[in-house]
mmCIF file of C-alpha atoms and ligand atoms in Angstrom:
data_model
loop_
_atom_site.group_PDB
_atom_site.id
_atom_site.type_symbol
_atom_site.label_atom_id
_atom_site.label_comp_id
_atom_site.label_asym_id
_atom_site.label_seq_id
_atom_site.Cartn_x
_atom_site.Cartn_y
_atom_site.Cartn_z
ATOM 1 C CA MET A 1 -7.644 -20.882 -2.608
ATOM 2 C CA GLU A 2 -11.137 -22.418 -2.741
ATOM 3 C CA ASP A 3 -11.033 -22.282 1.050
ATOM 4 C CA ILE A 4 -10.653 -18.532 1.178
ATOM 5 C CA LYS A 5 -13.961 -16.835 1.898
ATOM 6 C CA LYS A 6 -13.351 -13.966 4.238
ATOM 7 C CA VAL A 7 -10.613 -11.356 4.356
ATOM 8 C CA GLY A 8 -9.743 -8.901 7.145
ATOM 9 C CA VAL A 9 -8.170 -5.569 6.237
ATOM 10 C CA VAL A 10 -6.611 -3.377 8.937
ATOM 11 C CA GLY A 11 -6.617 0.334 8.092
ATOM 12 C CA ALA A 12 -9.149 2.058 5.826
ATOM 13 C CA GLY A 13 -6.941 4.891 4.605
ATOM 14 C CA MET A 14 -5.728 5.472 1.095
ATOM 15 C CA MET A 15 -4.500 1.893 0.598
ATOM 16 C CA GLY A 16 -6.563 -0.233 3.014
ATOM 17 C CA ALA A 17 -10.004 0.812 1.754
ATOM 18 C CA GLU A 18 -9.157 0.105 -1.883
ATOM 19 C CA ILE A 19 -7.453 -3.193 -1.049
ATOM 20 C CA ALA A 20 -10.668 -4.145 0.762
ATOM 21 C CA LEU A 21 -12.604 -3.177 -2.366
ATOM 22 C CA CYS A 22 -10.374 -5.393 -4.555
ATOM 23 C CA PHE A 23 -11.452 -8.396 -2.469
ATOM 24 C CA ALA A 24 -15.122 -7.389 -2.086
ATOM 25 C CA SER A 25 -15.490 -6.860 -5.839
ATOM 26 C CA SER A 26 -14.062 -10.353 -6.449
ATOM 27 C CA GLY A 27 -16.727 -11.981 -4.264
ATOM 28 C CA PHE A 28 -14.950 -12.229 -0.890
ATOM 29 C CA GLU A 29 -16.514 -11.179 2.402
ATOM 30 C CA VAL A 30 -14.396 -8.389 3.855
ATOM 31 C CA VAL A 31 -14.176 -6.896 7.314
ATOM 32 C CA MET A 32 -12.283 -3.584 7.413
ATOM 33 C CA LYS A 33 -10.977 -2.318 10.759
ATOM 34 C CA GLU A 34 -10.095 1.270 11.665
ATOM 35 C CA THR A 35 -9.326 3.071 14.923
ATOM 36 C CA THR A 36 -12.894 4.460 15.041
ATOM 37 C CA LEU A 37 -16.129 3.369 13.393
ATOM 38 C CA GLY A 38 -16.396 6.838 11.835
ATOM 39 C CA LEU A 39 -13.041 6.403 10.053
ATOM 40 C CA ALA A 40 -13.952 2.874 8.925
ATOM 41 C CA GLN A 41 -17.249 4.151 7.509
ATOM 42 C CA LYS A 42 -15.481 7.116 5.880
ATOM 43 C CA GLY A 43 -13.086 4.687 4.189
ATOM 44 C CA LYS A 44 -16.017 2.662 2.887
ATOM 45 C CA ASP A 45 -17.973 5.744 1.765
ATOM 46 C CA ARG A 46 -15.068 6.844 -0.433
ATOM 47 C CA LEU A 47 -15.281 3.546 -2.326
ATOM 48 C CA SER A 48 -18.619 4.434 -3.880
ATOM 49 C CA GLY A 49 -16.866 7.085 -5.996
ATOM 50 C CA VAL A 50 -13.980 4.696 -6.761
ATOM 51 C CA LEU A 51 -16.488 2.152 -8.097
ATOM 52 C CA ASP A 52 -18.406 4.801 -10.067
ATOM 53 C CA ARG A 53 -15.197 5.827 -11.824
ATOM 54 C CA ALA A 54 -14.300 2.202 -12.620
ATOM 55 C CA ILE A 55 -17.820 1.525 -13.950
ATOM 56 C CA LYS A 56 -17.635 4.661 -16.112
ATOM 57 C CA LYS A 57 -14.255 3.569 -17.498
ATOM 58 C CA GLY A 58 -15.544 0.036 -18.083
ATOM 59 C CA THR A 59 -12.843 -1.502 -15.879
ATOM 60 C CA PHE A 60 -15.114 -2.817 -13.106
ATOM 61 C CA GLN A 61 -15.169 -6.611 -13.335
ATOM 62 C CA GLY A 62 -17.404 -7.420 -10.343
ATOM 63 C CA GLU A 63 -21.169 -7.762 -10.208
ATOM 64 C CA ASP A 64 -23.177 -4.661 -9.365
ATOM 65 C CA LYS A 65 -22.010 -1.873 -7.100
ATOM 66 C CA ASP A 66 -24.478 -2.484 -4.241
ATOM 67 C CA SER A 67 -23.706 -6.175 -3.783
ATOM 68 C CA THR A 68 -19.962 -5.403 -3.912
ATOM 69 C CA LEU A 69 -20.264 -2.802 -1.157
ATOM 70 C CA SER A 70 -22.618 -4.991 0.892
ATOM 71 C CA ARG A 71 -19.815 -7.562 1.262
ATOM 72 C CA LEU A 72 -17.605 -4.982 3.001
ATOM 73 C CA THR A 73 -18.201 -4.446 6.731
ATOM 74 C CA PRO A 74 -16.518 -1.456 8.410
ATOM 75 C CA THR A 75 -15.622 -1.912 12.082
ATOM 76 C CA ASP A 76 -13.506 -0.506 14.904
ATOM 77 C CA LYS A 77 -13.012 -3.886 16.585
ATOM 78 C CA PHE A 78 -11.210 -7.119 15.799
ATOM 79 C CA ASP A 79 -14.286 -9.221 16.694
ATOM 80 C CA GLY A 80 -15.016 -10.067 13.061
ATOM 81 C CA PHE A 81 -11.430 -11.282 12.502
ATOM 82 C CA ALA A 82 -11.788 -14.612 14.328
ATOM 83 C CA ASP A 83 -12.915 -16.433 11.154
ATOM 84 C CA VAL A 84 -10.986 -14.566 8.436
ATOM 85 C CA ASP A 85 -8.742 -16.649 6.160
ATOM 86 C CA LEU A 86 -6.391 -13.811 5.261
ATOM 87 C CA VAL A 87 -5.419 -10.544 6.971
ATOM 88 C CA ILE A 88 -3.978 -7.634 5.021
ATOM 89 C CA GLU A 89 -2.547 -4.908 7.222
ATOM 90 C CA ALA A 90 -2.459 -1.387 5.742
ATOM 91 C CA ILE A 91 -2.053 1.026 8.655
ATOM 92 C CA PHE A 92 0.459 3.876 8.486
ATOM 93 C CA GLU A 93 4.142 3.118 8.160
ATOM 94 C CA ASN A 94 5.206 2.448 11.762
ATOM 95 C CA ALA A 95 6.938 -0.848 12.541
ATOM 96 C CA GLU A 96 6.127 -0.876 16.279
ATOM 97 C CA ILE A 97 2.395 -0.280 15.826
ATOM 98 C CA LYS A 98 2.185 -2.755 12.943
ATOM 99 C CA LYS A 99 3.907 -5.372 15.136
ATOM 100 C CA GLN A 100 1.507 -4.708 18.039
ATOM 101 C CA ILE A 101 -1.455 -5.236 15.699
ATOM 102 C CA PHE A 102 -0.063 -8.521 14.343
ATOM 103 C CA THR A 103 0.642 -9.775 17.870
ATOM 104 C CA GLU A 104 -2.922 -8.957 18.882
ATOM 105 C CA LEU A 105 -4.340 -10.619 15.763
ATOM 106 C CA ASP A 106 -2.190 -13.698 16.356
ATOM 107 C CA GLY A 107 -4.283 -14.338 19.464
ATOM 108 C CA ILE A 108 -7.591 -13.671 17.684
ATOM 109 C CA CYS A 109 -7.338 -15.236 14.198
ATOM 110 C CA LYS A 110 -7.671 -18.976 13.540
ATOM 111 C CA PRO A 111 -4.407 -20.961 13.270
ATOM 112 C CA ASP A 112 -4.442 -21.329 9.464
ATOM 113 C CA CYS A 113 -5.164 -17.649 8.783
ATOM 114 C CA ILE A 114 -2.452 -16.032 6.651
ATOM 115 C CA PHE A 115 -1.015 -12.643 7.613
ATOM 116 C CA ALA A 116 0.132 -10.132 4.991
ATOM 117 C CA SER A 117 1.492 -6.603 5.322
ATOM 118 C CA ASN A 118 1.231 -3.868 2.702
ATOM 119 C CA THR A 119 4.274 -2.051 4.117
ATOM 120 C CA SER A 120 6.314 -0.034 1.617
ATOM 121 C CA SER A 121 9.582 -0.108 3.475
ATOM 122 C CA ILE A 122 9.634 -2.192 6.669
ATOM 123 C CA PRO A 123 11.324 -5.616 6.291
ATOM 124 C CA ILE A 124 8.737 -8.426 6.191
ATOM 125 C CA THR A 125 11.167 -10.601 8.147
ATOM 126 C CA LEU A 126 11.117 -8.031 10.978
ATOM 127 C CA LEU A 127 7.303 -7.698 11.064
ATOM 128 C CA ALA A 128 6.980 -11.501 11.023
ATOM 129 C CA THR A 129 8.742 -11.718 14.396
ATOM 130 C CA SER A 130 5.604 -10.241 15.986
ATOM 131 C CA VAL A 131 3.691 -13.522 15.577
ATOM 132 C CA SER A 132 4.070 -16.933 17.199
ATOM 133 C CA LYS A 133 6.429 -19.574 15.800
ATOM 134 C CA GLU A 134 3.353 -21.525 14.686
ATOM 135 C CA ARG A 135 2.235 -18.610 12.467
ATOM 136 C CA ILE A 136 5.564 -17.156 11.311
ATOM 137 C CA GLY A 137 5.677 -19.394 8.211
ATOM 138 C CA GLN A 138 2.314 -17.891 7.166
ATOM 139 C CA PHE A 139 3.528 -14.290 7.238
ATOM 140 C CA ILE A 140 4.181 -12.547 3.927
ATOM 141 C CA GLY A 141 4.412 -9.144 2.245
ATOM 142 C CA ALA A 142 1.771 -8.088 -0.291
ATOM 143 C CA HIS A 143 2.739 -4.670 -1.593
ATOM 144 C CA PHE A 144 -0.089 -3.020 -3.552
ATOM 145 C CA PHE A 145 0.297 0.217 -5.498
ATOM 146 C CA SER A 146 -1.715 3.406 -5.317
ATOM 147 C CA PRO A 147 -4.529 3.708 -6.312
ATOM 148 C CA ALA A 148 -4.876 0.099 -5.210
ATOM 149 C CA PHE A 149 -8.196 -0.608 -6.948
ATOM 150 C CA VAL A 150 -6.722 0.516 -10.271
ATOM 151 C CA MET A 151 -3.060 -0.525 -10.236
ATOM 152 C CA LYS A 152 -2.491 -4.086 -11.368
ATOM 153 C CA LEU A 153 0.858 -4.876 -9.742
ATOM 154 C CA VAL A 154 1.398 -6.531 -6.363
ATOM 155 C CA GLU A 155 4.911 -7.297 -5.124
ATOM 156 C CA VAL A 156 4.743 -10.568 -3.168
ATOM 157 C CA ILE A 157 7.552 -10.673 -0.616
ATOM 158 C CA PRO A 158 8.421 -13.784 1.376
ATOM 159 C CA GLY A 159 10.261 -13.219 4.659
ATOM 160 C CA VAL A 160 13.066 -15.496 5.810
ATOM 161 C CA GLU A 161 10.605 -17.909 7.469
ATOM 162 C CA THR A 162 7.750 -17.742 4.917
ATOM 163 C CA LYS A 163 6.735 -21.186 3.633
ATOM 164 C CA GLU A 164 6.888 -21.758 -0.105
ATOM 165 C CA GLU A 165 3.224 -22.799 -0.207
ATOM 166 C CA ILE A 166 2.270 -19.427 1.309
ATOM 167 C CA VAL A 167 4.131 -17.639 -1.497
ATOM 168 C CA SER A 168 2.152 -19.678 -4.057
ATOM 169 C CA PHE A 169 -1.045 -18.980 -2.128
ATOM 170 C CA MET A 170 -0.444 -15.215 -2.150
ATOM 171 C CA MET A 171 0.452 -15.157 -5.860
ATOM 172 C CA GLU A 172 -2.770 -17.059 -6.618
ATOM 173 C CA CYS A 173 -4.761 -14.808 -4.310
ATOM 174 C CA CYS A 174 -3.563 -11.749 -6.252
ATOM 175 C CA ARG A 175 -4.642 -13.336 -9.529
ATOM 176 C CA LYS A 176 -8.077 -14.054 -8.015
ATOM 177 C CA ILE A 177 -8.563 -10.325 -7.455
ATOM 178 C CA ASN A 178 -7.359 -9.511 -10.990
ATOM 179 C CA LYS A 179 -3.897 -8.344 -9.983
ATOM 180 C CA VAL A 180 -0.557 -9.311 -11.467
ATOM 181 C CA PRO A 181 1.875 -10.493 -8.778
ATOM 182 C CA ILE A 182 5.649 -10.548 -9.006
ATOM 183 C CA ARG A 183 7.884 -12.269 -6.482
ATOM 184 C CA VAL A 184 10.488 -10.004 -4.896
ATOM 185 C CA LYS A 185 13.148 -10.608 -2.236
ATOM 186 C CA ASP A 186 12.736 -8.998 1.179
ATOM 187 C CA VAL A 187 15.189 -6.143 0.583
ATOM 188 C CA THR A 188 14.620 -2.519 1.558
ATOM 189 C CA GLY A 189 12.313 -0.820 -0.951
ATOM 190 C CA PHE A 190 11.634 -4.184 -2.628
ATOM 191 C CA ALA A 191 11.972 -3.627 -6.415
ATOM 192 C CA VAL A 192 9.567 -0.905 -7.497
ATOM 193 C CA ASN A 193 10.363 1.699 -4.842
ATOM 194 C CA ARG A 194 14.078 1.396 -5.571
ATOM 195 C CA ILE A 195 13.449 2.120 -9.242
ATOM 196 C CA LEU A 196 11.002 4.918 -8.453
ATOM 197 C CA HIS A 197 13.044 6.721 -5.803
ATOM 198 C CA ALA A 198 16.219 6.549 -7.903
ATOM 199 C CA MET A 199 14.312 8.400 -10.617
ATOM 200 C CA TRP A 200 12.731 10.863 -8.186
ATOM 201 C CA ILE A 201 16.155 11.892 -6.808
ATOM 202 C CA GLU A 202 17.091 13.078 -10.297
ATOM 203 C CA VAL A 203 13.692 14.726 -10.727
ATOM 204 C CA TYR A 204 14.194 16.755 -7.496
ATOM 205 C CA ARG A 205 17.646 17.767 -8.731
ATOM 206 C CA LEU A 206 16.180 19.023 -12.002
ATOM 207 C CA LEU A 207 13.820 21.205 -9.991
ATOM 208 C CA GLU A 208 16.509 22.426 -7.557
ATOM 209 C CA GLU A 209 18.729 23.385 -10.495
ATOM 210 C CA GLY A 210 15.838 25.194 -12.203
ATOM 211 C CA VAL A 211 16.173 23.006 -15.281
ATOM 212 C CA ALA A 212 12.411 22.685 -15.747
ATOM 213 C CA THR A 213 9.120 23.206 -13.872
ATOM 214 C CA PRO A 214 7.166 20.334 -12.238
ATOM 215 C CA GLU A 215 4.534 20.731 -14.960
ATOM 216 C CA ASP A 216 7.117 20.378 -17.745
ATOM 217 C CA ILE A 217 8.932 17.490 -16.030
ATOM 218 C CA ASP A 218 5.586 15.689 -15.786
ATOM 219 C CA ILE A 219 4.955 16.356 -19.494
ATOM 220 C CA ALA A 220 8.477 15.107 -20.286
ATOM 221 C CA CYS A 221 7.925 11.805 -18.494
ATOM 222 C CA LYS A 222 4.500 11.267 -20.037
ATOM 223 C CA LEU A 223 5.301 12.225 -23.624
ATOM 224 C CA GLY A 224 9.006 11.406 -23.726
ATOM 225 C CA LEU A 225 9.073 8.222 -21.644
ATOM 226 C CA GLY A 226 5.523 6.936 -22.027
ATOM 227 C CA HIS A 227 4.722 7.094 -18.290
ATOM 228 C CA PRO A 228 0.964 7.214 -17.631
ATOM 229 C CA ILE A 229 1.446 9.901 -14.954
ATOM 230 C CA GLY A 230 4.225 12.438 -14.324
ATOM 231 C CA PRO A 231 6.473 12.084 -11.241
ATOM 232 C CA PHE A 232 5.191 15.209 -9.442
ATOM 233 C CA ALA A 233 1.550 14.271 -9.964
ATOM 234 C CA LEU A 234 2.386 10.799 -8.657
ATOM 235 C CA MET A 235 4.236 12.170 -5.609
ATOM 236 C CA ASP A 236 1.142 14.242 -4.754
ATOM 237 C CA LEU A 237 -0.949 11.093 -4.957
ATOM 238 C CA THR A 238 1.308 8.966 -2.754
ATOM 239 C CA SER A 239 1.921 11.981 -0.446
ATOM 240 C CA ASN A 240 5.219 13.678 0.270
ATOM 241 C CA ASP A 241 5.491 12.698 3.943
ATOM 242 C CA LEU A 242 5.400 9.020 2.976
ATOM 243 C CA ASN A 243 7.739 9.716 0.035
ATOM 244 C CA LEU A 244 10.264 11.274 2.436
ATOM 245 C CA LYS A 245 9.890 8.456 4.962
ATOM 246 C CA VAL A 246 10.533 5.814 2.317
ATOM 247 C CA GLY A 247 13.428 7.898 0.948
ATOM 248 C CA GLU A 248 15.016 7.988 4.427
ATOM 249 C CA VAL A 249 14.685 4.223 4.824
ATOM 250 C CA LEU A 250 16.330 3.681 1.428
ATOM 251 C CA TYR A 251 19.117 6.117 2.417
ATOM 252 C CA ASP A 252 19.689 4.191 5.664
ATOM 253 C CA THR A 253 20.166 0.957 3.750
ATOM 254 C CA TYR A 254 21.858 1.993 0.505
ATOM 255 C CA GLY A 255 23.590 5.268 1.459
ATOM 256 C CA GLU A 256 24.315 8.367 -0.574
ATOM 257 C CA ARG A 257 22.511 7.389 -3.774
ATOM 258 C CA PHE A 258 19.141 7.689 -1.992
ATOM 259 C CA LYS A 259 19.921 10.708 0.243
ATOM 260 C CA PRO A 260 16.631 12.687 0.495
ATOM 261 C CA ARG A 261 16.873 15.990 -1.394
ATOM 262 C CA PRO A 262 16.392 19.307 0.471
ATOM 263 C CA ILE A 263 13.500 20.347 -1.783
ATOM 264 C CA LEU A 264 11.429 17.323 -0.709
ATOM 265 C CA LYS A 265 12.129 17.990 2.982
ATOM 266 C CA GLN A 266 11.025 21.598 2.501
ATOM 267 C CA LYS A 267 7.714 20.466 0.987
ATOM 268 C CA VAL A 268 7.087 18.249 4.014
ATOM 269 C CA TYR A 269 8.020 21.030 6.517
ATOM 270 C CA ALA A 270 5.514 23.288 4.713
ATOM 271 C CA ASN A 271 2.834 20.578 5.007
ATOM 272 C CA HIS A 272 2.534 20.552 1.219
ATOM 273 C CA LEU A 273 1.967 16.820 1.341
ATOM 274 C CA GLY A 274 -0.028 16.431 -1.845
ATOM 275 C CA ARG A 275 -3.673 15.778 -2.557
ATOM 276 C CA LYS A 276 -4.436 14.899 1.046
ATOM 277 C CA THR A 277 -3.570 18.415 2.288
ATOM 278 C CA GLY A 278 -4.872 20.185 -0.819
ATOM 279 C CA ARG A 279 -1.390 21.286 -1.825
ATOM 280 C CA GLY A 280 1.783 19.498 -2.832
ATOM 281 C CA TRP A 281 3.775 20.136 -5.975
ATOM 282 C CA TYR A 282 0.398 21.238 -7.384
ATOM 283 C CA GLU A 283 -2.650 22.894 -5.790
ATOM 284 C CA TYR A 284 -5.936 20.961 -5.588
HETATM 285 N N1 LIG B 1 0.275 5.566 -0.088
HETATM 286 C C1 LIG B 1 0.845 4.764 -0.981
HETATM 287 O O1 LIG B 1 1.027 5.103 -2.157
HETATM 288 C C2 LIG B 1 1.261 3.392 -0.563
HETATM 289 C C3 LIG B 1 1.584 2.441 -1.549
HETATM 290 C C4 LIG B 1 1.916 1.136 -1.171
HETATM 291 C C5 LIG B 1 1.964 0.809 0.174
HETATM 292 N N2 LIG B 1 1.670 1.754 1.117
HETATM 293 C C6 LIG B 1 1.717 1.346 2.516
HETATM 294 O O2 LIG B 1 0.380 1.119 2.942
HETATM 295 C C7 LIG B 1 0.259 1.421 4.340
HETATM 296 C C8 LIG B 1 -0.872 2.409 4.533
HETATM 297 O O3 LIG B 1 -0.582 3.578 3.797
HETATM 298 P P1 LIG B 1 -1.727 4.637 3.446
HETATM 299 O O4 LIG B 1 -1.143 5.548 2.439
HETATM 300 O O5 LIG B 1 -3.008 3.936 3.161
HETATM 301 O O6 LIG B 1 -1.853 5.402 4.850
HETATM 302 P P2 LIG B 1 -3.088 6.263 5.407
HETATM 303 O O7 LIG B 1 -2.509 7.188 6.413
HETATM 304 O O8 LIG B 1 -3.906 6.823 4.286
HETATM 305 O O9 LIG B 1 -3.993 5.175 6.153
HETATM 306 C C9 LIG B 1 -3.587 4.483 7.291
HETATM 307 C C10 LIG B 1 -4.834 4.243 8.112
HETATM 308 O O10 LIG B 1 -4.528 3.315 9.168
HETATM 309 C C11 LIG B 1 -5.361 3.660 10.242
HETATM 310 N N3 LIG B 1 -4.899 3.023 11.476
HETATM 311 C C12 LIG B 1 -3.876 3.395 12.280
HETATM 312 N N4 LIG B 1 -3.776 2.571 13.340
HETATM 313 C C13 LIG B 1 -4.751 1.651 13.200
HETATM 314 C C14 LIG B 1 -5.187 0.526 13.987
HETATM 315 N N5 LIG B 1 -4.569 0.226 15.129
HETATM 316 N N6 LIG B 1 -6.233 -0.199 13.547
HETATM 317 C C15 LIG B 1 -6.853 0.126 12.403
HETATM 318 N N7 LIG B 1 -6.498 1.176 11.616
HETATM 319 C C16 LIG B 1 -5.463 1.930 12.014
HETATM 320 C C17 LIG B 1 -5.334 5.176 10.274
HETATM 321 O O11 LIG B 1 -6.447 5.702 10.998
HETATM 322 C C18 LIG B 1 -5.394 5.503 8.773
HETATM 323 O O12 LIG B 1 -6.709 5.722 8.316
HETATM 324 C C19 LIG B 1 1.629 1.893 4.787
HETATM 325 O O13 LIG B 1 2.338 0.818 5.332
HETATM 326 C C20 LIG B 1 2.275 2.356 3.489
HETATM 327 O O14 LIG B 1 3.676 2.282 3.542
HETATM 328 C C21 LIG B 1 1.305 3.024 0.785
#
């Protein structure tokens, strides 16, 4: 771990930008790559507000805001990735494009650089096949939770070929950025999304049957179950298109018990995706 100095993050969307911030605020140099420089800069700009909120809440454990942000370089090229020690990929959920990126990076990054994916639903073992046999043992899943700068948990997922020392490295790396890692097998949905989506299926049914409103179901989960956020508010945060995509992947693997509910599909058809489109189960 002492050797780790620089981290490369691919994707500066909802997850990538905040994952980059986790590393920058813990003293690592970070290069954050997007499809355009404008998007990379936009991802970085959003982090100022994220840091302000953490400082206000007293949860920011780094030095000052300016030096944290100065360690994070937005880019639209992989040039700065040649000397990174760890790559975390957080582009949208598409196996083919993720694999293309890893193959490209395999030719750019130094031989001992470790590759991690933040995928929610694509098997790590499958993504790992995109790199050379020399690197495949250094490929691992690191599944952060949204909002990534705030949520403590990271699921660390070894693929079939991942070396044991890389698992230990990733667990230690998470601790270095003040996260709490758990080790999970490379099964569809890992652990947390299986628990979450099983609950959401019942939540959608409650709504379809008119048992209670989204507002009241959220209150029920917060005050009756001690959840910090209600399921509908959380779905709007994670976005309903991704929720449906993950639901479909779980259905493919585990069958009927994860079959996506019609009411969720309807929300996606209507483009009521959540906070990112200004309307989901709630209006923003
Ligand atoms: N949203 C969540 O709650 C959540 C939680 C855990 C894991 N994830 C996973 O994290 C990943 C990213 O999800 P997100 O919600 O941040 O998506 P997002 O759509 O907010 O961001 C993805 C970003 O990747 C960028 N991108 C696409 N191709 C790229 C390329 N070739 N190079 C650089 N950047 C590229 C896009 O421009 C976009 O900004 C997905 O694999 C998702 O499954 C999401």
